[in-house]
Short mmCIF file of C-alpha atoms in Angstrom, two decimals:
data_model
loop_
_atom_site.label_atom_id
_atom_site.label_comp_id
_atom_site.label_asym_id
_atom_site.label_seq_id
_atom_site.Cartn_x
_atom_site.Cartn_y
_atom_site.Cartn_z
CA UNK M 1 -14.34 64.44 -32.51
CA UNK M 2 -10.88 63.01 -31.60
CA UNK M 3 -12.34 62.46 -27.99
CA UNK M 4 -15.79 60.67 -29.22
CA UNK M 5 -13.82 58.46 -32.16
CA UNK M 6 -11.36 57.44 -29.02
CA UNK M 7 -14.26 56.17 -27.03
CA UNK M 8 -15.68 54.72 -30.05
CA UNK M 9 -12.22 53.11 -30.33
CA UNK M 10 -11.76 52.08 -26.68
CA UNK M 11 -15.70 50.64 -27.06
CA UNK M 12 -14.56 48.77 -29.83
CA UNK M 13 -11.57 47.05 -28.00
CA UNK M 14 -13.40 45.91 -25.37
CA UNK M 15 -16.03 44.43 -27.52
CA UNK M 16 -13.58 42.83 -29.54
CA UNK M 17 -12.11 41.50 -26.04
CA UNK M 18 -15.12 40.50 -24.76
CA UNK M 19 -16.40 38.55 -27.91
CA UNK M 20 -12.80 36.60 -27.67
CA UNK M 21 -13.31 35.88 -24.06
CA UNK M 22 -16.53 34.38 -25.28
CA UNK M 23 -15.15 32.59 -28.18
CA UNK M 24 -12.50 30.97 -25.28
CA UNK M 25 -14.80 29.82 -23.08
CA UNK M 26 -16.94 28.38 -25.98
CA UNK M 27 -13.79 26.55 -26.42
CA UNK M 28 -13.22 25.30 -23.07
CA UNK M 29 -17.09 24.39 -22.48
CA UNK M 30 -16.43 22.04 -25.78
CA UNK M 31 -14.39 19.84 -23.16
CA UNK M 32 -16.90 18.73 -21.54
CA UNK M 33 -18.48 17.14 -24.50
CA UNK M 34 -21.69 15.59 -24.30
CA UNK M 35 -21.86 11.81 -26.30
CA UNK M 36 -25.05 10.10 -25.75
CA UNK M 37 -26.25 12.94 -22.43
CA UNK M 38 -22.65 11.57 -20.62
CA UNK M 39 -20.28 13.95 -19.61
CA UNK M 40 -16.40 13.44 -21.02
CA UNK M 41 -13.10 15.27 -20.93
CA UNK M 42 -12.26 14.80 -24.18
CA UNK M 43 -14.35 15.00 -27.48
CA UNK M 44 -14.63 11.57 -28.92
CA UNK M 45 -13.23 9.86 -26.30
CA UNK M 46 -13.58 7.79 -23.08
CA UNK M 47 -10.37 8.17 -21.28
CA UNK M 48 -9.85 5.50 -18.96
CA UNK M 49 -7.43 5.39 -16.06
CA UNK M 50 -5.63 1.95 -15.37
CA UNK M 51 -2.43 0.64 -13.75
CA UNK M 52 -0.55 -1.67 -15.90
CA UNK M 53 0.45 -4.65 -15.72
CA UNK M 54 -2.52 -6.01 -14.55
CA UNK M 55 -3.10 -9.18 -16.48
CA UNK M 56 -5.12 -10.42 -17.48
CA UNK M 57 -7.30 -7.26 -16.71
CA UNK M 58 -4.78 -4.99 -18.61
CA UNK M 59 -1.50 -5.00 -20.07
CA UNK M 60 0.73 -4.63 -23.18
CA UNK M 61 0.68 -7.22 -25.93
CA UNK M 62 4.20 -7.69 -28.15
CA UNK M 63 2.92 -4.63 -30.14
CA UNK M 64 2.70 -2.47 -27.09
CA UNK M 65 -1.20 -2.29 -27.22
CA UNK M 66 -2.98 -2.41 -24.11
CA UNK M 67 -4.96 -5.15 -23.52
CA UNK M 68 -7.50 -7.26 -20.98
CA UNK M 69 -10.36 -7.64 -19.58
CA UNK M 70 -11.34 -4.69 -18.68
CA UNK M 71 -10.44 -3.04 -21.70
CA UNK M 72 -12.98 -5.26 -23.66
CA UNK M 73 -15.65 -4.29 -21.71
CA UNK M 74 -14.72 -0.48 -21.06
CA UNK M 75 -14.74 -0.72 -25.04
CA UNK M 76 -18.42 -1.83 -24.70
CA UNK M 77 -19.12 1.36 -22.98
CA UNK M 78 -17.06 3.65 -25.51
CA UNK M 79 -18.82 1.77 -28.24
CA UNK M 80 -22.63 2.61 -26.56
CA UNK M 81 -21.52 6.17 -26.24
CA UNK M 82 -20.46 6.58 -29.87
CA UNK M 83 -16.37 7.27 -29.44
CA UNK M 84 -13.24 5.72 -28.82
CA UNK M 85 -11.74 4.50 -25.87
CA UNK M 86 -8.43 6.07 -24.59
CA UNK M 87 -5.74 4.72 -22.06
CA UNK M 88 -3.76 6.41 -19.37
CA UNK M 89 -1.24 4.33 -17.12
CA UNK M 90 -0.79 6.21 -13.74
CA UNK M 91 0.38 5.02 -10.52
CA UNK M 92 -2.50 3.18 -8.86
CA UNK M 93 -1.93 4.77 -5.81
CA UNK M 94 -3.86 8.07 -7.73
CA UNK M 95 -6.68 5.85 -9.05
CA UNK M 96 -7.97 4.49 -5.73
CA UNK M 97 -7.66 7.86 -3.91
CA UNK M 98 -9.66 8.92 -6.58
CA UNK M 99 -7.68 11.94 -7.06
CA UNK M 100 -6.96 11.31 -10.79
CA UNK M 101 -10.54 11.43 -11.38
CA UNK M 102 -10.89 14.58 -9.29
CA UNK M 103 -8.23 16.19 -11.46
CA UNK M 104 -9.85 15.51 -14.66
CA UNK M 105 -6.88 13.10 -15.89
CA UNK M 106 -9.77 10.48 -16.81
CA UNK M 107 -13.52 9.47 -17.12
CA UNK M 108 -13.50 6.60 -15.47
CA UNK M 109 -10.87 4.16 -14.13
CA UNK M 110 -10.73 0.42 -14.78
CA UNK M 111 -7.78 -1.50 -12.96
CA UNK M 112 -9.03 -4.53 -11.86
CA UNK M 113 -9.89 -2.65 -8.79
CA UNK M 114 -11.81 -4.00 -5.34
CA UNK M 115 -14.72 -1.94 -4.31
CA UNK M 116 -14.45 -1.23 -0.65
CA UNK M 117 -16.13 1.27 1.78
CA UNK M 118 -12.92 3.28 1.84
CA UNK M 119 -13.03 3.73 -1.46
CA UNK M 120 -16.66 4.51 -2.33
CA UNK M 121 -15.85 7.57 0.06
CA UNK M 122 -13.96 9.03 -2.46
CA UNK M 123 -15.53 7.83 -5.77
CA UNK M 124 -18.80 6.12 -7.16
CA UNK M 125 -18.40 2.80 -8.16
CA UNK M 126 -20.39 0.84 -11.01
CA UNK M 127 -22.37 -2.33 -10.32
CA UNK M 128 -19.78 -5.29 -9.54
CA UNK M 129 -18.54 -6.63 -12.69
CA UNK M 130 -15.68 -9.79 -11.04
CA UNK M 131 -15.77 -11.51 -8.21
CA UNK M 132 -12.18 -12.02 -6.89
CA UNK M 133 -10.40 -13.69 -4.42
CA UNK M 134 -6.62 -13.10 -2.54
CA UNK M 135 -4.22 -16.26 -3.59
CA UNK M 136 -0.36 -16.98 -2.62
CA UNK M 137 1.83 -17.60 -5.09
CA UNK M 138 5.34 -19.46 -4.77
CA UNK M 139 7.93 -21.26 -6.92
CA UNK M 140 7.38 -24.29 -7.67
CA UNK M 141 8.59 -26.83 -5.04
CA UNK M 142 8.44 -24.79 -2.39
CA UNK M 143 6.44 -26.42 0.47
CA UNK M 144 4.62 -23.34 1.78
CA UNK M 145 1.20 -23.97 2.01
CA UNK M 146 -0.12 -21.24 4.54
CA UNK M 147 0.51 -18.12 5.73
CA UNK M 148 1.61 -19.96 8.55
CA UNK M 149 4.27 -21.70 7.24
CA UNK M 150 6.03 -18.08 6.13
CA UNK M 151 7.26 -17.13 9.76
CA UNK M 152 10.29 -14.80 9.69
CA UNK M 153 9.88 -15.12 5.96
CA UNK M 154 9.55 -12.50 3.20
CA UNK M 155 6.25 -12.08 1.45
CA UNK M 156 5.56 -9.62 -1.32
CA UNK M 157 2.84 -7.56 -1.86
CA UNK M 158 1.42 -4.81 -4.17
CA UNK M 159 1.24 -1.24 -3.09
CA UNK M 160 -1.92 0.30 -2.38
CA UNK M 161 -4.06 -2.99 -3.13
CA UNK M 162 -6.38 -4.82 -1.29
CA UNK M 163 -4.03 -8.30 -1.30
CA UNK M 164 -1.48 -5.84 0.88
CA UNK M 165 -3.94 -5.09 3.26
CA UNK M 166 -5.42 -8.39 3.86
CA UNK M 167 -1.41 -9.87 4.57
CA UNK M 168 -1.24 -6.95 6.67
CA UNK M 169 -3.54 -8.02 9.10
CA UNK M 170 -1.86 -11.09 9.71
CA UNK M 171 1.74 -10.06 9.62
CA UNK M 172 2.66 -10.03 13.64
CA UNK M 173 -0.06 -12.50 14.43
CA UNK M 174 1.63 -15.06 11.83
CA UNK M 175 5.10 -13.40 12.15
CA UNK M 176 5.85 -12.35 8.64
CA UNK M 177 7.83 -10.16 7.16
CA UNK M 178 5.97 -8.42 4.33
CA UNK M 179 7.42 -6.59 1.37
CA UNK M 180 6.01 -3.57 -0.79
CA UNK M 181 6.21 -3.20 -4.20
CA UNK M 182 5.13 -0.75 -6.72
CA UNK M 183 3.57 -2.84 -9.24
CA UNK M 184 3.12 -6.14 -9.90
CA UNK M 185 5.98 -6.21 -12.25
CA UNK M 186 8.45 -5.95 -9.70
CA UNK M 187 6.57 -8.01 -7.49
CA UNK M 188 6.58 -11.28 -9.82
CA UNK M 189 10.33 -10.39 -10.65
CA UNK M 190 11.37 -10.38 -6.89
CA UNK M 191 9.35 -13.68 -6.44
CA UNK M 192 11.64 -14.81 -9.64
CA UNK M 193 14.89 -13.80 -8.24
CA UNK M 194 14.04 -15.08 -4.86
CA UNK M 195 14.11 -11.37 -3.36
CA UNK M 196 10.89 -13.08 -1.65
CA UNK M 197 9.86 -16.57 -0.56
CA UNK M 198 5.81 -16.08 -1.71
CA UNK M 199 3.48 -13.45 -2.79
CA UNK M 200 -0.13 -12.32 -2.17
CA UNK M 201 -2.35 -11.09 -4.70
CA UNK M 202 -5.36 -11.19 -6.84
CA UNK M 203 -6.23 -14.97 -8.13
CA UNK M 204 -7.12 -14.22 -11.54
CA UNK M 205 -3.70 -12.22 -11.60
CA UNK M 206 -1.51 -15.17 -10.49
CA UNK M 207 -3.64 -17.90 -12.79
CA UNK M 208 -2.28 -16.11 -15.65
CA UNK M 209 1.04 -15.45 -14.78
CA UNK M 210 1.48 -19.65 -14.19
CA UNK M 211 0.29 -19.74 -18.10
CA UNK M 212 3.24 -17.51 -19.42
CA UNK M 213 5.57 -19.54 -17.08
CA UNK M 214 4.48 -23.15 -17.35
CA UNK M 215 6.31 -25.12 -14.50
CA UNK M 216 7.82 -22.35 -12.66
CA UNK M 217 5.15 -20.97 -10.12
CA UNK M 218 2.46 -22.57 -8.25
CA UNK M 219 -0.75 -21.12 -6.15
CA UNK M 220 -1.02 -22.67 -2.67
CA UNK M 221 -2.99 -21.25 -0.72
CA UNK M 222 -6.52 -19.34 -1.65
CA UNK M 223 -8.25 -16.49 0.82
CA UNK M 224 -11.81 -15.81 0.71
CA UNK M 225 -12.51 -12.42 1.09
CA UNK M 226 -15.60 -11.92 -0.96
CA UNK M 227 -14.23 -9.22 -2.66
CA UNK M 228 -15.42 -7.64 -6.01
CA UNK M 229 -14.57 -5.51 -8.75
CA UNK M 230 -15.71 -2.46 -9.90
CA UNK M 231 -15.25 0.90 -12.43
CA UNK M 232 -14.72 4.30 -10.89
CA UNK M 233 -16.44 7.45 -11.65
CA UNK M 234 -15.79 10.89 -9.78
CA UNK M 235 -17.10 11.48 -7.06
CA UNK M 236 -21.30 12.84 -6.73
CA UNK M 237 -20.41 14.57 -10.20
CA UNK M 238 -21.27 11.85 -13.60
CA UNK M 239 -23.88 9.83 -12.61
CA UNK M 240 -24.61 9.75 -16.55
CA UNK M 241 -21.86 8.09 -16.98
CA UNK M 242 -21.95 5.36 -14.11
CA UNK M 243 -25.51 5.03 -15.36
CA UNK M 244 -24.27 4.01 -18.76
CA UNK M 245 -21.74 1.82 -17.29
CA UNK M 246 -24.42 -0.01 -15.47
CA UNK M 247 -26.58 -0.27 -18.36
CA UNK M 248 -23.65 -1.59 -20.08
CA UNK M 249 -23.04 -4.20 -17.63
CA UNK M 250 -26.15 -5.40 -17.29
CA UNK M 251 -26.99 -5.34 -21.54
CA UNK M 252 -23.90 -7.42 -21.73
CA UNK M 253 -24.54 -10.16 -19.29
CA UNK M 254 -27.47 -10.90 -20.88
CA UNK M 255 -26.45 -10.69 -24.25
CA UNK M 256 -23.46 -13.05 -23.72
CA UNK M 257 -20.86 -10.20 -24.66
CA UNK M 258 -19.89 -11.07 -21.22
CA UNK M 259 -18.97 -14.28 -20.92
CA UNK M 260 -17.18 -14.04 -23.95
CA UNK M 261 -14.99 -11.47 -22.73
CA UNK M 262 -14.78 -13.64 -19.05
CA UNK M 263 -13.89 -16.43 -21.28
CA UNK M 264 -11.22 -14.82 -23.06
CA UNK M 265 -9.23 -13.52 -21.03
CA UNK M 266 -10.13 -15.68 -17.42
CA UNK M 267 -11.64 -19.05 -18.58
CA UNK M 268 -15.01 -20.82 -18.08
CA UNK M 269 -17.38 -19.34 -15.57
CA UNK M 270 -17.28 -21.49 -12.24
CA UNK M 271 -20.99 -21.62 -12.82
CA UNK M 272 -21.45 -21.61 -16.53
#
């Protein structure tokens, strides 16, 4: 009897064991939480990878709220799905290697970020959502007016970022001496301090930072590079939620959500 009630025993253990294991990966299946048929990390929540400061496509207001263009519209999206859109600031370096979506650290990522074939190898991108464009920016009265005019002169640039690689293709041609920083942050402060003579990055980026210092800074010099932004999903692995994004997209440029977003936080449409 002592034998049969210790197997009954043991059989009861490993029931009890097994029905926990079961109960745990219940749990852990309730990650990947289903709002609207998309696939998310969190329950409730879109969380959204970004690089700050980006204005005027995201950055903190005086209350320490992120803020920006893309946060409107990535808001759009969290709104169609039915939850609330959340915000992690990593190093953007992880966010166009796509390895913070590979490690489940976000959704989605929206950092004002050029789509390029290098890229899409290691993410899916949305449909293009801005149309940007590589600027220099200088202190005003400086007579630089070219990349040509910076020989054997210090230009800054933002790691990782598309306005880096297009100075780097003409930095022995044109005889410059480029400079890499982080973030933008320390990019606009080293233009400030005269740690650099001009600076090469994203137009939109550069219009706003003249607005918060009226007098000071002055763009001279525009590149064309037919570039465009878009929002990152993981690789092969959502395509629920890049179709939602799309559908997003597309719902709010023809409702006018758009344009009042654009307007906000860029200006008037150069076609509107």
């Amino acid at each position: 009897m002592r034998f049969h009630s210790a197997v009954r025993k043991a059989g009861l253990i490993v029931a009890i064991a097994a029905l926990a294991a079961s109960a745990g990966c219940a749990k852990k299946d309730e990650g990947e939480v289903q709002a609207g048929g998309v696939k998310l990390i969190e329950k409730g929540k879109l969380t959204v990878c970004t690089h700050l400061p980006y204005a005027p496509f995201q950055s903190k207001d005086a209350s320490g709220k992120v803020i920006g263009f893309d946060v409107d519209v990535m808001d759009l999206v969290a709104k169609q799905l039915g939850v609330e859109q959340t915000i992690v600031d990593t190093p953007f370096e992880g966010i166009k290697s796509g390895q913070d979506l590979n490690t489940g650290k976000c959704d989605t990522a929206a950092a004002g970020m050029t789509i390029t074939e290098e890229r899409q190898k290691v993410m899916n991108f949305s449909d293009p959502y801005f149309d940007a464009t590589q600027a220099m920016l200088v202190k005003t009265g400086k007579t630089y007016k070219s990349l040509d005019d910076l020989k054997g002169k210090k230009v800054g640039v933002q790691a990782a970022t598309t306005g880096r690689d297009y100075a780097r293709k003409f930095e022995k041609e044109k005889g410059l001496q480029l400079v890499e920083f982080e973030d933008l942050a320390a990019l606009q402060q080293a233009l400030a301090n005269g740690q650099i003579e001009a600076a090469v990055n994203d137009l939109p980026v550069w219009t706003e930072y003249i607005k918060e210092h009226q007098g000071g800074f002055e763009v001279t010099a525009e590149f064309d590079t037919g570039e465009q932004y878009g929002f990152s999903v993981k690789k092969d692995s959502n395509p629920e939620l890049l179709k939602k994004i799309n559908e997003v997209l597309a719902k709010a440029k023809q409702d006018g959500s758009y344009d009042k977003i654009y307007e906000k936080w860029i200006g008037k449409q150069p076609n509107a």
